[in-house]
Amino acid sequence: MVSAPPGRQAASGRKIGSRQSAGRQAGRKASKAGRGETRRRTPHRRPVRSLEDEPSPPRPLG
């Protein structure tokens, strides 16, 4: 009797847990990777563009 309920609960818990954990991990990893790349690229692009736009006109004019 004792082996029946824990076996069922453990099996269902493991299956559900593995699926949920895999989905959560994949979603979190993908979101973090995508967000990290976008965050890193945007700040680098913003200052680079602003710096290039500012010195570019004075160089040809000067």
CSV table of C-alpha atoms in Angstrom, one decimal, residues 1-11:
chain,number,residue,atom,x,y,z
A,1,MET,CA,0.0,0.0,0.0
A,2,VAL,CA,2.8,2.4,0.9
A,3,SER,CA,4.7,1.8,-2.4
A,4,ALA,CA,1.6,2.5,-4.5
A,5,PRO,CA,0.9,6.2,-3.7
A,6,PRO,CA,4.5,7.4,-3.4
A,7,GLY,CA,5.4,5.6,-6.7
A,8,ARG,CA,2.5,7.3,-8.5
A,9,GLN,CA,3.2,10.7,-6.9
A,10,ALA,CA,7.0,10.3,-7.6
A,11,ALA,CA,6.4,9.3,-11.2
